[in-house]
Amino acid sequence: MGAKKILILGVNGFIGHHLTNKILDETDWLVYGMDLAEDRLGRALHNPRFQFLEGDIAINREWIEYHVKKCDVVMPLVAIATPKLYVEDPIGVYHLDFEMNLNVVKQCVKYHKRVVFPSTSEVYGACTDPEFSEDESFLTVGPIQKERWIYSCCKQLLDRVIYAYGTRGHLEFTLFRPFNWVGPRLDSLDTAKEGSSRVVTQFIAELLMQRPITLVDGGHQKRCFTYVDDGIDALIRILANKDEVCKNEIINIGNPANECSVRELAHLLKGIFTEHPDHRADKAYSEIIEKPAEEYYGKGYQDIYTRKPSIEKARRLLGWEPKVNLEESMRRTLYSFLEENKI
Ligand code: UGA
């Protein structure tokens, strides 16, 4: 058997580009990737074990089919993953996150290929369990008018379709659920300028532009932020799949020890920013203000107040443990953001 061949759709995305560089650095695997752009891929582009096609998954269907056939494992990572867009463009989310990915999953069924699919912490929705369990927790979402939940529902239905194919012997799968991964190149400064980034990039961008940081509904909501290197370490183990430990399993990948409220996050990031050598002497810093959710996101939004993973399964199956604490995760993310966006 030759080196493992991995197809990554959305290879230039946050998870895709970190994963690709780690695979190329630390394994002998081959990566075939497609994305709309290549700006985050860096050194991977010069590696002979990486082949890249710049293109849209909705258009290049023959390339995808050919490469599904050719590869051993398929990772369909293309998705809209920012809450602001769930409420602004729910049909776009459905089309890309659900329909396009379903096509890829069906190809995996057709050619008997293993799929490693990104589910999401969002499928647990407003679950009230103190820690979310892959195989026990209820998946709780709000009314249809609250369009934020379309992302959670799209992902949940795909999880269920993949699971059904898998348990009937038509597909080998692993579903992984990232919990608020953060790190370099999470979102671009452009999306943050428009106010449509995920919270960590949004706050960093506001600090850089000296605009107010907004706490939605007072910022009491909590998340467990997971540093991307820890997440990628788990993904490498899932892809390696030693003794088929991940076969047809669903696995949370998060860092329960890094739980903090959005309010605490704002103060933490502001502290790290004001101590940064380039900004220590700034004349003014962003103030921290509050806004009701409806004003910040619009009517279709509903928040999730707590979201903490159980990672017992990841520990047991993968022998994995997240290592980077909250402060260090934020420091590394903020420093890299400043480094790459020097004005
Ligand atoms: C995220 C996104 O849906 C996906 O990236 C992903 O699937 C999943 O969760 C994950 O990463 O695990 P969420 O955590 O709600 O969802 O996304 P953020 O936009 O990062 O918001 C986090 C919290 O910060 C929310 O409570 C939001 O209301 C708050 N927030 C956001 C603010 O208080 N101020 C802001 O400027 C932005």
Tab-separated table of C-alpha atoms and ligand atoms in Angstrom:
chain	number	residue	atom	x	y	z
A	1	MET	CA	0.000	0.000	0.000
A	2	GLY	CA	1.376	3.450	-0.934
A	3	ALA	CA	1.144	6.661	1.061
A	4	LYS	CA	-2.322	7.733	2.179
A	5	LYS	CA	-4.054	10.072	-0.269
A	6	ILE	CA	-6.354	12.711	1.177
A	7	LEU	CA	-8.789	14.918	-0.690
A	8	ILE	CA	-9.541	18.206	1.107
A	9	LEU	CA	-12.280	20.416	-0.300
A	10	GLY	CA	-12.009	23.883	1.224
A	11	VAL	CA	-8.273	23.397	1.655
A	12	ASN	CA	-7.599	27.145	2.008
A	13	GLY	CA	-10.063	27.504	4.882
A	14	PHE	CA	-9.166	27.881	8.544
A	15	ILE	CA	-9.070	24.157	9.298
A	16	GLY	CA	-8.025	23.112	5.771
A	17	HIS	CA	-4.815	25.101	5.532
A	18	HIS	CA	-3.613	24.330	9.060
A	19	LEU	CA	-4.317	20.649	8.531
A	20	THR	CA	-2.610	20.531	5.136
A	21	ASN	CA	0.595	22.088	6.403
A	22	LYS	CA	0.684	19.734	9.386
A	23	ILE	CA	0.117	16.677	7.166
A	24	LEU	CA	2.871	17.741	4.788
A	25	ASP	CA	5.268	18.517	7.646
A	26	GLU	CA	4.724	15.401	9.710
A	27	THR	CA	3.529	12.525	7.534
A	28	ASP	CA	4.287	11.049	4.133
A	29	TRP	CA	0.659	11.443	3.001
A	30	LEU	CA	-0.382	13.133	-0.245
A	31	VAL	CA	-2.941	15.956	-0.244
A	32	TYR	CA	-5.197	16.975	-3.128
A	33	GLY	CA	-7.023	20.210	-2.419
A	34	MET	CA	-9.514	22.584	-3.959
A	35	ASP	CA	-10.572	26.056	-2.898
A	36	LEU	CA	-11.580	29.438	-4.291
A	37	ALA	CA	-8.251	30.964	-3.249
A	38	GLU	CA	-4.791	29.955	-2.076
A	39	ASP	CA	-3.714	32.894	0.076
A	40	ARG	CA	-3.507	30.976	3.372
A	41	LEU	CA	-1.714	27.908	2.046
A	42	GLY	CA	1.818	29.318	2.241
A	43	ARG	CA	4.599	26.744	2.070
A	44	ALA	CA	2.220	23.912	1.159
A	45	LEU	CA	2.000	25.308	-2.370
A	46	HIS	CA	5.665	24.448	-2.963
A	47	ASN	CA	5.434	20.919	-1.637
A	48	PRO	CA	5.470	18.153	-4.280
A	49	ARG	CA	3.087	16.077	-2.112
A	50	PHE	CA	0.399	18.752	-2.472
A	51	GLN	CA	-1.729	19.312	-5.554
A	52	PHE	CA	-4.029	22.302	-5.649
A	53	LEU	CA	-6.846	23.341	-7.946
A	54	GLU	CA	-8.218	26.850	-7.630
A	55	GLY	CA	-11.952	26.509	-8.193
A	56	ASP	CA	-15.516	26.273	-6.929
A	57	ILE	CA	-16.903	22.937	-5.696
A	58	ALA	CA	-20.213	23.764	-7.365
A	59	ILE	CA	-18.533	23.906	-10.775
A	60	ASN	CA	-15.624	21.465	-10.775
A	61	ARG	CA	-17.687	18.351	-10.252
A	62	GLU	CA	-15.659	16.128	-12.591
A	63	TRP	CA	-12.415	17.021	-10.808
A	64	ILE	CA	-14.068	16.149	-7.505
A	65	GLU	CA	-15.413	12.822	-8.749
A	66	TYR	CA	-12.041	11.889	-10.233
A	67	HIS	CA	-10.254	12.694	-6.990
A	68	VAL	CA	-12.799	10.976	-4.736
A	69	LYS	CA	-12.116	7.876	-6.826
A	70	LYS	CA	-8.354	8.366	-6.568
A	71	CYS	CA	-8.041	9.157	-2.836
A	72	ASP	CA	-8.379	7.057	0.325
A	73	VAL	CA	-10.014	9.652	2.563
A	74	VAL	CA	-12.256	12.610	1.710
A	75	MET	CA	-12.672	15.730	3.862
A	76	PRO	CA	-15.418	18.055	2.621
A	77	LEU	CA	-14.586	21.188	4.624
A	78	VAL	CA	-16.378	23.777	2.472
A	79	ALA	CA	-18.979	25.663	4.522
A	80	ILE	CA	-20.242	29.041	5.629
A	81	ALA	CA	-19.485	29.038	9.382
A	82	THR	CA	-20.205	32.530	10.733
A	83	PRO	CA	-23.452	33.184	12.655
A	84	LYS	CA	-23.959	36.609	11.064
A	85	LEU	CA	-24.279	34.874	7.690
A	86	TYR	CA	-26.705	32.242	8.997
A	87	VAL	CA	-29.228	35.022	9.600
A	88	GLU	CA	-28.350	37.106	6.524
A	89	ASP	CA	-28.215	34.296	3.964
A	90	PRO	CA	-29.866	31.114	5.246
A	91	ILE	CA	-30.508	29.793	1.721
A	92	GLY	CA	-26.833	30.239	0.868
A	93	VAL	CA	-25.961	28.246	3.995
A	94	TYR	CA	-28.404	25.497	3.016
A	95	HIS	CA	-27.100	25.377	-0.548
A	96	LEU	CA	-23.408	25.277	0.281
A	97	ASP	CA	-23.293	23.593	3.669
A	98	PHE	CA	-25.991	21.016	2.948
A	99	GLU	CA	-26.581	20.415	-0.762
A	100	MET	CA	-23.022	20.729	-2.002
A	101	ASN	CA	-21.669	18.551	0.790
A	102	LEU	CA	-24.389	15.945	0.332
A	103	ASN	CA	-23.185	15.521	-3.264
A	104	VAL	CA	-19.682	14.822	-2.029
A	105	VAL	CA	-20.926	12.369	0.594
A	106	LYS	CA	-22.861	10.499	-2.122
A	107	GLN	CA	-19.696	10.222	-4.182
A	108	CYS	CA	-17.959	8.697	-1.166
A	109	VAL	CA	-20.761	6.138	-0.963
A	110	LYS	CA	-20.490	5.435	-4.692
A	111	TYR	CA	-16.726	4.848	-4.594
A	112	HIS	CA	-16.555	3.287	-1.093
A	113	LYS	CA	-14.294	5.993	0.312
A	114	ARG	CA	-13.849	6.962	3.937
A	115	VAL	CA	-15.283	10.401	4.736
A	116	VAL	CA	-14.028	12.507	7.656
A	117	PHE	CA	-16.741	15.082	7.968
A	118	PRO	CA	-16.855	18.330	9.967
A	119	SER	CA	-19.958	18.318	12.064
A	120	THR	CA	-20.071	21.198	14.561
A	121	SER	CA	-20.556	22.121	18.196
A	122	GLU	CA	-23.612	24.003	16.870
A	123	VAL	CA	-25.565	20.754	16.430
A	124	TYR	CA	-26.006	20.621	20.216
A	125	GLY	CA	-27.723	24.006	19.924
A	126	ALA	CA	-29.119	25.248	23.221
A	127	CYS	CA	-28.627	21.875	24.937
A	128	THR	CA	-28.566	22.376	28.711
A	129	ASP	CA	-26.240	19.489	29.620
A	130	PRO	CA	-23.208	20.689	31.601
A	131	GLU	CA	-21.007	18.875	29.063
A	132	PHE	CA	-22.181	17.841	25.602
A	133	SER	CA	-21.879	14.144	24.856
A	134	GLU	CA	-21.640	12.848	21.295
A	135	ASP	CA	-23.778	9.786	21.932
A	136	GLU	CA	-26.213	10.989	24.606
A	137	SER	CA	-26.988	14.703	24.505
A	138	PHE	CA	-30.181	16.060	22.981
A	139	LEU	CA	-29.749	18.382	20.022
A	140	THR	CA	-31.907	21.394	20.856
A	141	VAL	CA	-32.776	24.163	18.423
A	142	GLY	CA	-35.209	27.097	18.382
A	143	PRO	CA	-38.214	28.017	16.197
A	144	ILE	CA	-38.066	28.355	12.397
A	145	GLN	CA	-38.260	32.160	12.619
A	146	LYS	CA	-34.911	32.060	14.367
A	147	GLU	CA	-32.965	31.454	11.181
A	148	ARG	CA	-29.663	31.099	12.984
A	149	TRP	CA	-30.489	27.440	13.495
A	150	ILE	CA	-30.391	26.594	9.783
A	151	TYR	CA	-26.660	25.895	10.036
A	152	SER	CA	-27.140	23.577	12.992
A	153	CYS	CA	-29.992	21.770	11.189
A	154	CYS	CA	-28.062	21.401	7.914
A	155	LYS	CA	-25.137	19.897	9.762
A	156	GLN	CA	-27.358	17.695	11.903
A	157	LEU	CA	-29.176	16.261	8.885
A	158	LEU	CA	-25.874	15.538	7.164
A	159	ASP	CA	-24.645	13.847	10.348
A	160	ARG	CA	-27.770	11.701	10.302
A	161	VAL	CA	-27.487	10.843	6.588
A	162	ILE	CA	-23.798	9.932	6.966
A	163	TYR	CA	-24.571	7.873	10.062
A	164	ALA	CA	-27.366	6.005	8.268
A	165	TYR	CA	-25.148	5.186	5.286
A	166	GLY	CA	-22.418	4.119	7.692
A	167	THR	CA	-24.443	1.834	9.906
A	168	ARG	CA	-25.901	0.113	6.842
A	169	GLY	CA	-22.434	-0.660	5.539
A	170	HIS	CA	-22.451	1.780	2.602
A	171	LEU	CA	-19.908	4.254	3.958
A	172	GLU	CA	-17.048	4.450	6.419
A	173	PHE	CA	-17.086	7.719	8.316
A	174	THR	CA	-15.810	9.759	11.227
A	175	LEU	CA	-17.722	12.876	12.251
A	176	PHE	CA	-15.716	15.426	14.223
A	177	ARG	CA	-17.190	18.359	16.125
A	178	PRO	CA	-14.888	21.338	16.615
A	179	PHE	CA	-15.704	23.567	19.601
A	180	ASN	CA	-14.763	27.199	18.902
A	181	TRP	CA	-11.320	26.628	17.442
A	182	VAL	CA	-9.166	29.746	17.332
A	183	GLY	CA	-5.763	30.567	15.912
A	184	PRO	CA	-3.919	32.322	13.124
A	185	ARG	CA	-6.034	33.207	10.067
A	186	LEU	CA	-9.368	32.262	11.686
A	187	ASP	CA	-11.217	34.896	9.640
A	188	SER	CA	-9.943	37.684	7.429
A	189	LEU	CA	-9.713	41.324	8.449
A	190	ASP	CA	-12.135	42.181	5.621
A	191	THR	CA	-14.969	40.116	7.084
A	192	ALA	CA	-14.219	41.603	10.496
A	193	LYS	CA	-14.388	45.137	9.072
A	194	GLU	CA	-17.942	44.407	7.963
A	195	GLY	CA	-18.734	43.021	11.413
A	196	SER	CA	-19.317	39.480	10.198
A	197	SER	CA	-16.540	37.514	11.846
A	198	ARG	CA	-16.512	35.052	14.644
A	199	VAL	CA	-16.091	36.637	18.040
A	200	VAL	CA	-12.326	36.326	18.541
A	201	THR	CA	-11.371	37.830	15.180
A	202	GLN	CA	-14.100	40.427	15.539
A	203	PHE	CA	-12.724	41.619	18.880
A	204	ILE	CA	-9.120	41.627	17.635
A	205	ALA	CA	-10.117	43.628	14.550
A	206	GLU	CA	-12.005	46.180	16.677
A	207	LEU	CA	-8.932	46.606	18.896
A	208	LEU	CA	-6.743	47.138	15.859
A	209	MET	CA	-9.136	49.679	14.350
A	210	GLN	CA	-9.858	51.328	17.721
A	211	ARG	CA	-13.561	50.691	17.281
A	212	PRO	CA	-15.791	49.676	20.209
A	213	ILE	CA	-15.958	46.005	21.186
A	214	THR	CA	-19.588	44.929	21.408
A	215	LEU	CA	-20.821	42.495	24.035
A	216	VAL	CA	-24.013	40.978	22.690
A	217	ASP	CA	-26.661	40.847	25.453
A	218	GLY	CA	-24.068	41.697	28.123
A	219	GLY	CA	-21.550	38.998	27.100
A	220	HIS	CA	-22.560	36.399	29.682
A	221	GLN	CA	-22.599	33.613	27.073
A	222	LYS	CA	-19.799	31.086	27.482
A	223	ARG	CA	-17.648	29.202	25.007
A	224	CYS	CA	-14.689	26.825	25.341
A	225	PHE	CA	-12.003	28.110	23.001
A	226	THR	CA	-9.713	25.487	21.524
A	227	TYR	CA	-6.340	26.319	20.063
A	228	VAL	CA	-6.093	25.184	16.449
A	229	ASP	CA	-2.850	23.201	16.929
A	230	ASP	CA	-4.606	21.041	19.512
A	231	GLY	CA	-7.549	20.539	17.167
A	232	ILE	CA	-5.304	19.643	14.252
A	233	ASP	CA	-3.417	17.163	16.435
A	234	ALA	CA	-6.723	15.362	17.047
A	235	LEU	CA	-7.583	15.455	13.340
A	236	ILE	CA	-4.266	13.887	12.364
A	237	ARG	CA	-5.043	11.025	14.760
A	238	ILE	CA	-8.518	10.678	13.242
A	239	LEU	CA	-7.063	10.538	9.737
A	240	ALA	CA	-4.402	8.005	10.814
A	241	ASN	CA	-7.236	5.923	12.316
A	242	LYS	CA	-4.959	3.416	14.013
A	243	ASP	CA	-6.656	0.029	14.357
A	244	GLU	CA	-9.779	1.693	12.884
A	245	VAL	CA	-10.581	3.214	16.302
A	246	CYS	CA	-12.547	6.061	14.718
A	247	LYS	CA	-14.619	3.921	12.379
A	248	ASN	CA	-18.183	5.233	12.345
A	249	GLU	CA	-17.640	7.372	15.444
A	250	ILE	CA	-18.642	10.938	16.318
A	251	ILE	CA	-15.938	12.827	18.223
A	252	ASN	CA	-15.999	16.211	19.999
A	253	ILE	CA	-12.764	18.162	19.656
A	254	GLY	CA	-12.678	20.965	22.178
A	255	ASN	CA	-10.991	22.233	25.310
A	256	PRO	CA	-13.398	22.246	28.290
A	257	ALA	CA	-10.711	23.811	30.518
A	258	ASN	CA	-10.717	26.951	28.325
A	259	GLU	CA	-14.280	27.977	29.158
A	260	CYS	CA	-14.870	31.710	29.454
A	261	SER	CA	-17.641	34.222	28.980
A	262	VAL	CA	-17.634	36.638	26.050
A	263	ARG	CA	-17.206	39.465	28.568
A	264	GLU	CA	-14.102	37.821	30.059
A	265	LEU	CA	-12.829	37.220	26.536
A	266	ALA	CA	-13.153	40.924	25.679
A	267	HIS	CA	-11.124	41.942	28.733
A	268	LEU	CA	-8.524	39.235	28.151
A	269	LEU	CA	-7.956	40.256	24.516
A	270	LYS	CA	-7.897	43.937	25.387
A	271	GLY	CA	-5.279	43.242	28.083
A	272	ILE	CA	-3.073	41.265	25.690
A	273	PHE	CA	-3.447	43.964	23.028
A	274	THR	CA	-2.584	46.891	25.299
A	275	GLU	CA	0.560	45.073	26.486
A	276	HIS	CA	1.741	44.311	22.950
A	277	PRO	CA	4.998	46.172	22.157
A	278	ASP	CA	3.474	47.863	19.074
A	279	HIS	CA	0.427	49.081	20.991
A	280	ARG	CA	1.658	49.789	24.522
A	281	ALA	CA	1.910	53.476	23.718
A	282	ASP	CA	-1.347	53.862	21.765
A	283	LYS	CA	-3.235	57.036	22.767
A	284	ALA	CA	-6.614	55.325	22.904
A	285	TYR	CA	-8.053	51.825	23.074
A	286	SER	CA	-11.409	50.331	22.118
A	287	GLU	CA	-14.069	50.753	24.737
A	288	ILE	CA	-16.254	47.782	25.635
A	289	ILE	CA	-19.955	48.419	25.012
A	290	GLU	CA	-23.153	46.337	25.093
A	291	LYS	CA	-25.903	45.786	22.512
A	292	PRO	CA	-29.046	43.655	22.438
A	293	ALA	CA	-28.713	40.614	20.138
A	294	GLU	CA	-31.561	41.759	17.903
A	295	GLU	CA	-29.795	45.022	17.189
A	296	TYR	CA	-26.414	43.384	16.537
A	297	TYR	CA	-27.520	40.366	14.489
A	298	GLY	CA	-31.154	41.028	13.534
A	299	LYS	CA	-34.415	39.260	14.337
A	300	GLY	CA	-33.391	35.810	13.127
A	301	TYR	CA	-30.708	35.376	15.790
A	302	GLN	CA	-30.842	33.406	18.984
A	303	ASP	CA	-27.826	32.796	21.178
A	304	ILE	CA	-26.337	29.748	22.830
A	305	TYR	CA	-25.526	30.419	26.471
A	306	THR	CA	-23.235	27.528	27.373
A	307	ARG	CA	-21.306	25.132	25.194
A	308	LYS	CA	-18.848	22.761	26.793
A	309	PRO	CA	-17.700	19.489	25.253
A	310	SER	CA	-17.198	16.186	26.934
A	311	ILE	CA	-13.876	14.997	25.511
A	312	GLU	CA	-13.812	11.599	27.181
A	313	LYS	CA	-14.289	9.914	23.834
A	314	ALA	CA	-11.454	11.814	22.146
A	315	ARG	CA	-9.202	10.927	25.071
A	316	ARG	CA	-10.185	7.266	24.954
A	317	LEU	CA	-10.154	6.698	21.202
A	318	LEU	CA	-7.346	8.998	20.172
A	319	GLY	CA	-5.165	9.220	23.285
A	320	TRP	CA	-5.513	12.976	22.804
A	321	GLU	CA	-5.442	15.847	25.254
A	322	PRO	CA	-5.653	19.580	24.454
A	323	LYS	CA	-2.604	21.449	25.776
A	324	VAL	CA	-2.832	25.174	25.024
A	325	ASN	CA	-4.578	27.185	27.745
A	326	LEU	CA	-6.969	30.071	27.178
A	327	GLU	CA	-4.560	32.946	27.646
A	328	GLU	CA	-1.885	31.397	25.469
A	329	SER	CA	-4.468	30.569	22.757
A	330	MET	CA	-5.580	34.194	22.676
A	331	ARG	CA	-2.045	35.567	22.793
A	332	ARG	CA	-0.906	33.432	19.867
A	333	THR	CA	-4.040	34.248	17.859
A	334	LEU	CA	-3.801	37.990	18.490
A	335	TYR	CA	-0.048	38.198	17.880
A	336	SER	CA	-0.304	36.363	14.558
A	337	PHE	CA	-3.206	38.562	13.518
A	338	LEU	CA	-1.206	41.712	14.242
A	339	GLU	CA	1.857	40.303	12.486
A	340	GLU	CA	-0.102	39.479	9.323
A	341	ASN	CA	-2.087	42.699	9.208
A	342	LYS	CA	0.615	45.264	9.787
A	343	ILE	CA	-0.601	48.611	8.429
B	1	UGA	C1	-19.721	29.295	16.104
B	1	UGA	C2	-19.974	29.288	14.619
B	1	UGA	O1	-21.284	28.853	14.343
B	1	UGA	C3	-19.063	28.337	13.908
B	1	UGA	O2	-17.806	28.931	13.745
B	1	UGA	C4	-18.873	26.980	14.514
B	1	UGA	O3	-19.651	25.999	13.910
B	1	UGA	C5	-19.080	26.924	15.985
B	1	UGA	O4	-19.678	28.008	16.624
B	1	UGA	C6	-17.745	26.694	16.670
B	1	UGA	O5	-16.776	27.361	16.325
B	1	UGA	O6	-17.708	25.837	17.536
B	1	UGA	P1	-20.622	30.920	17.974
B	1	UGA	O7	-19.692	30.388	18.996
B	1	UGA	O8	-21.952	31.366	18.464
B	1	UGA	O9	-20.821	29.882	16.782
B	1	UGA	O10	-19.918	32.080	17.131
B	1	UGA	P2	-19.205	33.477	17.414
B	1	UGA	O11	-19.582	34.363	16.274
B	1	UGA	O12	-17.763	33.272	17.603
B	1	UGA	O13	-19.911	34.064	18.724
B	1	UGA	C7	-19.599	33.663	20.011
B	1	UGA	C8	-20.394	34.497	21.004
B	1	UGA	O14	-19.905	35.831	20.987
B	1	UGA	C9	-21.885	34.602	20.727
B	1	UGA	O15	-22.574	34.470	21.930
B	1	UGA	C10	-22.084	36.010	20.172
B	1	UGA	O16	-23.348	36.554	20.463
B	1	UGA	C11	-20.978	36.767	20.856
B	1	UGA	N1	-20.453	37.945	20.121
B	1	UGA	C12	-20.037	37.830	18.836
B	1	UGA	C13	-20.368	39.177	20.761
B	1	UGA	O17	-20.748	39.304	21.955
B	1	UGA	N2	-19.860	40.249	20.091
B	1	UGA	C14	-19.428	40.173	18.798
B	1	UGA	O18	-18.970	41.190	18.248
B	1	UGA	C15	-19.516	38.923	18.156
